[in-house]
Coordinates of C-alpha atoms in Angstrom, one line a residue:
X147 CA 68.7 245.8 209.9
X148 CA 67.7 242.4 209.3
X149 CA 66.5 241.5 205.9
X150 CA 62.9 241.7 205.4
X151 CA 62.6 240.1 201.9
X152 CA 64.8 237.4 200.5
X153 CA 64.7 236.3 197.3
X154 CA 66.8 233.5 196.5
X155 CA 67.6 232.0 193.2
X156 CA 64.1 232.6 191.8
X157 CA 62.5 231.8 188.2
X158 CA 59.7 232.3 186.9
X159 CA 58.7 230.9 183.1
X160 CA 55.3 231.5 181.4
X161 CA 55.4 228.6 179.1
X162 CA 59.0 228.8 177.1
X163 CA 59.4 232.3 178.2
X164 CA 61.8 232.8 181.1
X165 CA 60.4 236.5 182.8
X166 CA 62.6 236.0 185.4
X167 CA 65.9 234.4 185.7
X168 CA 68.1 233.5 188.5
X169 CA 67.2 236.7 190.7
X170 CA 68.7 236.9 194.2
X171 CA 67.8 239.7 196.6
X172 CA 67.6 241.1 199.8
X173 CA 65.8 243.9 201.0
X174 CA 66.4 245.2 204.8
X175 CA 63.8 246.1 207.1
X176 CA 62.7 249.6 206.9
X177 CA 64.9 250.4 203.7
X178 CA 63.2 252.6 200.5
X179 CA 64.1 250.4 197.9
X180 CA 63.8 251.2 194.2
X181 CA 63.4 248.6 191.2
X182 CA 64.4 250.1 188.2
X183 CA 64.0 248.5 184.4
X184 CA 62.4 248.7 180.7
X185 CA 59.1 247.3 179.4
X186 CA 59.5 243.7 180.2
X187 CA 62.6 243.2 182.3
X188 CA 60.7 241.5 185.2
X189 CA 59.8 244.2 187.7
X190 CA 56.0 243.9 187.6
X191 CA 56.8 239.6 187.6
X192 CA 59.1 240.4 190.7
X193 CA 56.1 242.5 192.8
X194 CA 53.9 240.0 191.9
X195 CA 55.8 237.0 193.3
X196 CA 56.7 239.1 196.7
X197 CA 52.7 239.9 196.9
X198 CA 51.7 236.4 196.3
X199 CA 50.2 237.6 193.4
X200 CA 52.0 234.9 191.3
X201 CA 53.9 231.8 192.2
X202 CA 57.4 231.1 191.4
X203 CA 58.5 228.3 189.0
X204 CA 61.7 228.1 191.1
X205 CA 63.7 229.7 193.8
X206 CA 62.4 230.9 196.9
X207 CA 60.9 234.2 198.6
X208 CA 60.7 234.8 202.2
X209 CA 58.8 238.0 203.2
X210 CA 58.8 239.2 206.9
X211 CA 59.7 235.5 207.6
X212 CA 56.6 233.9 205.6
X213 CA 57.2 231.8 202.5
X214 CA 55.4 233.0 199.5
X215 CA 54.3 229.4 198.7
X216 CA 54.1 227.8 201.7
X217 CA 52.3 230.5 203.8
X218 CA 50.8 233.0 201.4
X219 CA 48.3 234.7 204.1
X220 CA 51.1 235.4 206.7
X221 CA 52.9 237.6 203.4
X222 CA 49.3 239.1 203.0
X223 CA 49.1 240.6 206.4
X224 CA 52.6 241.7 205.9
X225 CA 52.0 243.5 202.7
X226 CA 50.1 245.9 200.6
X227 CA 50.6 247.6 196.6
X228 CA 49.7 250.4 195.2
X229 CA 49.4 249.8 191.9
X230 CA 50.6 252.8 189.0
X231 CA 46.8 252.7 188.0
X232 CA 44.4 254.7 190.4
X233 CA 42.1 251.9 192.2
X234 CA 39.8 254.3 193.7
X235 CA 35.8 253.8 192.8
X236 CA 35.2 256.9 191.0
X237 CA 31.1 256.1 192.0
X238 CA 32.0 256.0 195.8
X239 CA 33.1 258.6 198.3
X240 CA 36.3 258.9 199.8
X241 CA 35.0 257.8 203.0
X242 CA 33.5 254.8 201.0
X243 CA 36.5 254.1 199.1
X244 CA 37.9 253.4 202.6
X245 CA 35.4 252.0 204.6
X246 CA 35.5 249.2 201.6
X247 CA 38.8 247.9 201.6
X248 CA 38.7 248.0 205.3
X249 CA 36.0 245.5 205.2
X250 CA 38.0 243.6 202.6
X251 CA 40.8 243.7 205.1
X252 CA 38.7 242.0 207.6
X253 CA 38.0 244.9 209.8
X254 CA 34.9 244.2 211.1
X255 CA 34.5 245.8 214.3
X256 CA 33.0 249.1 213.3
X257 CA 34.7 251.8 216.0
X258 CA 38.3 250.5 214.4
X259 CA 36.8 250.9 211.1
X260 CA 35.6 254.4 211.5
X261 CA 39.1 255.2 212.8
X262 CA 41.1 253.6 210.2
X263 CA 38.6 255.6 208.0
X264 CA 39.6 258.2 209.2
X265 CA 43.3 257.9 210.0
X266 CA 42.9 257.6 205.9
X267 CA 41.0 260.8 205.1
X268 CA 44.0 262.8 207.2
X269 CA 47.0 261.0 205.8
X270 CA 45.0 261.9 202.3
X271 CA 44.5 265.4 203.2
X272 CA 40.6 264.7 202.3
X273 CA 38.9 265.2 205.3
X274 CA 37.3 268.1 203.7
X275 CA 36.4 266.4 200.5
X276 CA 35.3 263.0 202.8
X277 CA 31.6 262.8 201.3
X278 CA 32.6 263.8 197.7
X279 CA 32.5 261.1 194.8
X280 CA 36.1 260.3 194.3
X281 CA 35.6 260.7 190.5
X282 CA 35.5 264.4 191.0
X283 CA 38.7 264.4 192.4
X284 CA 41.8 265.4 190.5
X285 CA 44.5 263.2 190.0
X286 CA 46.8 264.0 192.7
X287 CA 43.8 263.5 195.0
X288 CA 43.1 260.7 193.8
X289 CA 46.5 259.3 194.3
X290 CA 46.4 260.2 197.6
X291 CA 43.1 258.6 198.3
X292 CA 45.0 255.3 196.4
X293 CA 47.6 255.2 198.7
X294 CA 45.5 255.4 201.9
X295 CA 43.4 252.7 200.7
X296 CA 46.7 251.1 200.0
X297 CA 47.7 251.4 204.0
X298 CA 44.1 250.5 205.4
X299 CA 45.4 247.3 206.4
X300 CA 48.8 249.0 208.1
X301 CA 51.3 246.9 206.2
X302 CA 54.8 246.8 207.2
X303 CA 55.8 246.5 203.5
X304 CA 54.1 248.9 201.1
X305 CA 55.0 248.2 197.1
X306 CA 54.5 251.6 195.2
X307 CA 54.3 250.9 191.7
X308 CA 55.0 254.1 189.6
X309 CA 53.2 256.2 192.1
X310 CA 53.7 259.1 190.6
X311 CA 53.2 258.9 187.0
X312 CA 51.3 261.3 185.5
X313 CA 51.5 263.4 188.2
X314 CA 52.2 267.4 188.0
X315 CA 55.5 268.4 189.4
X316 CA 53.8 270.1 192.6
X317 CA 51.9 266.8 193.2
X318 CA 54.7 264.9 192.4
X319 CA 56.8 266.5 194.9
X320 CA 54.1 266.1 197.5
X321 CA 53.9 262.4 197.4
X322 CA 57.1 262.2 197.5
X323 CA 57.3 263.9 201.2
X324 CA 54.7 261.5 201.8
X325 CA 56.7 258.3 201.0
X326 CA 59.6 259.7 202.7
X327 CA 57.2 260.0 205.9
X328 CA 56.2 256.4 205.3
X329 CA 59.7 255.0 205.2
X330 CA 61.5 257.8 207.8
X331 CA 58.9 258.5 210.7
X332 CA 56.6 255.1 210.3
X333 CA 59.4 252.6 209.9
X334 CA 57.4 250.9 206.5
X335 CA 59.8 248.9 204.5
X336 CA 59.2 250.7 201.0
X337 CA 59.4 249.1 197.6
X338 CA 59.2 252.0 194.9
X339 CA 59.4 250.9 191.0
X340 CA 59.6 254.1 189.1
X341 CA 59.8 255.6 185.7
X342 CA 61.4 258.8 186.4
X343 CA 65.2 257.9 187.2
X344 CA 65.5 261.2 189.4
X345 CA 63.0 260.2 191.6
X346 CA 64.9 257.1 192.0
X347 CA 68.1 258.8 192.9
X348 CA 66.5 261.4 195.2
X349 CA 64.5 258.7 197.4
X350 CA 65.8 255.1 197.4
X351 CA 68.3 254.0 199.8
X352 CA 69.3 251.5 197.4
X353 CA 68.2 250.5 193.8
X354 CA 68.6 247.5 191.8
X355 CA 68.4 247.3 187.6
X356 CA 66.5 244.6 186.4
X357 CA 66.6 243.9 182.4
X358 CA 65.5 240.6 180.7
X359 CA 64.8 238.9 183.7
X360 CA 68.0 239.5 185.5
X361 CA 69.3 242.0 188.2
X362 CA 72.3 243.9 186.6
X363 CA 73.2 246.0 189.5
X364 CA 72.5 246.6 193.0
X365 CA 73.9 249.3 194.8
X366 CA 73.1 253.2 196.2
X367 CA 72.9 255.8 193.5
X368 CA 76.1 257.2 193.9
X369 CA 77.5 253.5 193.7
X370 CA 75.7 253.0 190.8
X371 CA 76.7 256.3 188.7
X372 CA 80.4 255.2 189.4
X373 CA 79.4 251.9 187.3
X374 CA 79.3 254.0 184.5
X375 CA 82.6 256.1 185.2
X376 CA 84.3 257.8 187.6
X377 CA 84.9 260.3 184.8
X378 CA 83.0 263.6 184.0
X379 CA 81.1 263.6 180.9
X380 CA 81.0 266.2 178.2
X381 CA 78.2 266.7 175.9
X382 CA 78.0 268.6 173.3
X383 CA 75.2 269.6 170.6
X384 CA 76.7 271.2 167.5
X385 CA 74.5 272.4 164.5
X386 CA 73.6 269.8 162.3
X387 CA 76.3 270.1 159.5
X388 CA 79.2 269.9 161.9
X389 CA 78.6 267.1 163.8
X390 CA 81.3 265.1 162.3
X391 CA 83.9 267.7 162.3
X392 CA 83.7 268.3 166.0
X393 CA 83.9 264.8 166.6
X394 CA 86.9 264.7 164.6
X395 CA 88.2 267.3 166.0
X396 CA 87.9 266.4 169.6
X397 CA 89.4 263.1 168.7
X398 CA 92.4 265.0 167.3
X399 CA 92.8 267.5 169.9
X400 CA 92.5 265.6 173.0
X401 CA 92.4 261.7 172.1
X402 CA 89.1 261.0 173.8
X403 CA 86.9 258.5 172.5
X404 CA 83.6 260.0 171.1
X405 CA 79.7 258.5 171.0
X406 CA 77.3 260.1 168.9
X407 CA 73.6 259.6 169.3
X408 CA 70.5 261.7 168.4
X409 CA 73.2 264.5 167.1
X410 CA 74.6 264.9 170.7
X411 CA 78.3 264.1 171.0
X412 CA 79.4 262.6 174.2
X413 CA 83.0 261.9 175.5
X414 CA 84.5 260.8 179.2
X415 CA 86.8 263.0 180.4
X416 CA 89.3 262.5 183.6
X417 CA 90.8 265.9 184.8
X418 CA 90.1 269.6 185.7
X419 CA 86.6 270.5 184.1
X420 CA 87.5 274.6 183.8
X421 CA 90.6 273.5 182.3
X422 CA 89.1 271.2 179.5
X423 CA 86.1 273.5 179.2
X424 CA 88.4 276.0 178.2
X425 CA 90.1 274.5 175.9
X426 CA 86.7 273.3 173.6
X427 CA 85.2 276.6 173.6
X428 CA 88.7 278.1 172.3
X429 CA 88.7 275.4 169.9
X430 CA 85.2 275.9 168.4
X431 CA 85.9 279.6 168.5
X432 CA 89.0 279.5 166.6
X433 CA 87.5 276.8 163.9
X434 CA 84.0 279.0 164.1
X435 CA 81.6 275.9 165.0
X436 CA 78.2 276.9 165.7
X437 CA 77.5 275.2 168.8
X438 CA 73.6 274.8 170.1
X439 CA 74.6 273.6 173.8
X440 CA 78.0 272.5 175.7
X441 CA 77.8 271.4 179.0
X442 CA 80.1 269.2 181.6
X443 CA 78.4 267.2 184.1
X444 CA 78.7 263.9 186.6
X445 CA 77.2 260.7 185.6
X446 CA 73.4 260.6 186.1
X447 CA 71.1 257.6 186.7
X448 CA 70.0 257.8 183.1
X449 CA 73.8 257.1 182.1
X450 CA 73.6 254.2 184.6
X451 CA 70.4 252.7 183.0
X452 CA 71.3 253.1 179.4
X453 CA 74.6 251.3 180.4
X454 CA 73.4 248.5 181.8
X455 CA 70.0 247.7 179.8
X456 CA 71.0 249.6 176.6
X457 CA 68.0 251.9 176.3
X458 CA 66.0 254.5 178.2
X459 CA 63.4 254.1 180.8
X460 CA 60.3 253.0 179.4
X461 CA 56.6 253.0 180.6
X462 CA 54.5 250.1 180.2
X463 CA 50.8 250.4 181.0
X464 CA 49.7 246.3 180.2
X465 CA 52.1 245.3 182.8
X466 CA 50.4 248.2 185.2
X467 CA 46.8 246.5 183.9
X468 CA 47.8 243.2 184.9
X469 CA 49.1 243.9 188.3
X470 CA 45.8 245.9 189.2
X471 CA 43.4 243.2 187.6
X472 CA 45.7 240.6 190.2
X473 CA 45.3 242.4 193.4
X474 CA 41.7 243.3 192.9
X475 CA 41.4 239.4 192.2
X476 CA 43.2 238.9 195.4
X477 CA 40.7 241.0 197.3

């Protein structure tokens, strides 16, 4: 697969603040690529530059062969963005929302516009609700309509900024299936930012973790998990008065490094999980230590994220609002 997006030595400054610091990244054509990062990490700035909403301070970004600075119009023909905040107009019907976007993207032929609108309604499963006001729709229905609106210009590349945030499990899974279809069946390149680490794990071919304007790691979910450790993770939540005692016992008996955070004891262990589970259980029983929870698991994307950024992934409403404002201004 060829590189459809190339980012070379990308720097973006806002006054004295360095939002992006020497970013280098390639995304393959047909790839479902995830971007993860805490608040202010640089995710939205990166997306803005790829989508020609913000100009870089230094470096070069090539999208489908077009330079985002030298030929932004070429980029706009090949890319679109679905923002975290649903962009449907509540006082317009589903049909009118799609028609409005078709007009904004220069589809002047009436027959073609009507065809695009019907395709969008079918994709969103809203044919029965085509002439109802979008403001009466559920959150899941509005999100599906927003996705269809973002695809009205048939982009080769679609950026999905927190597409499932705020959705219930049923609607989230339904949107996951649509994202997979966009990527695997329609061969679109999909860039996904998400606050749900399990979402990136389940959907993305590769994931970039960005923090403080720098890329901390890029790889498949499996490759990133190996950055944490090839070991198992032991996790114990004793009753509050026994945290220090359990920690000391584990260090003495098994010579393993202990971490305590939020009344939770964790440790890395290489070996047979059944053997160590039995030994720890016997030890706690002998010492008559009450435990609320005990588990042994493989590293998760949460562990990767915390190791690389030192924090749990957090949502950023202000970044999302800025992205929406930029997109609407461009249109």
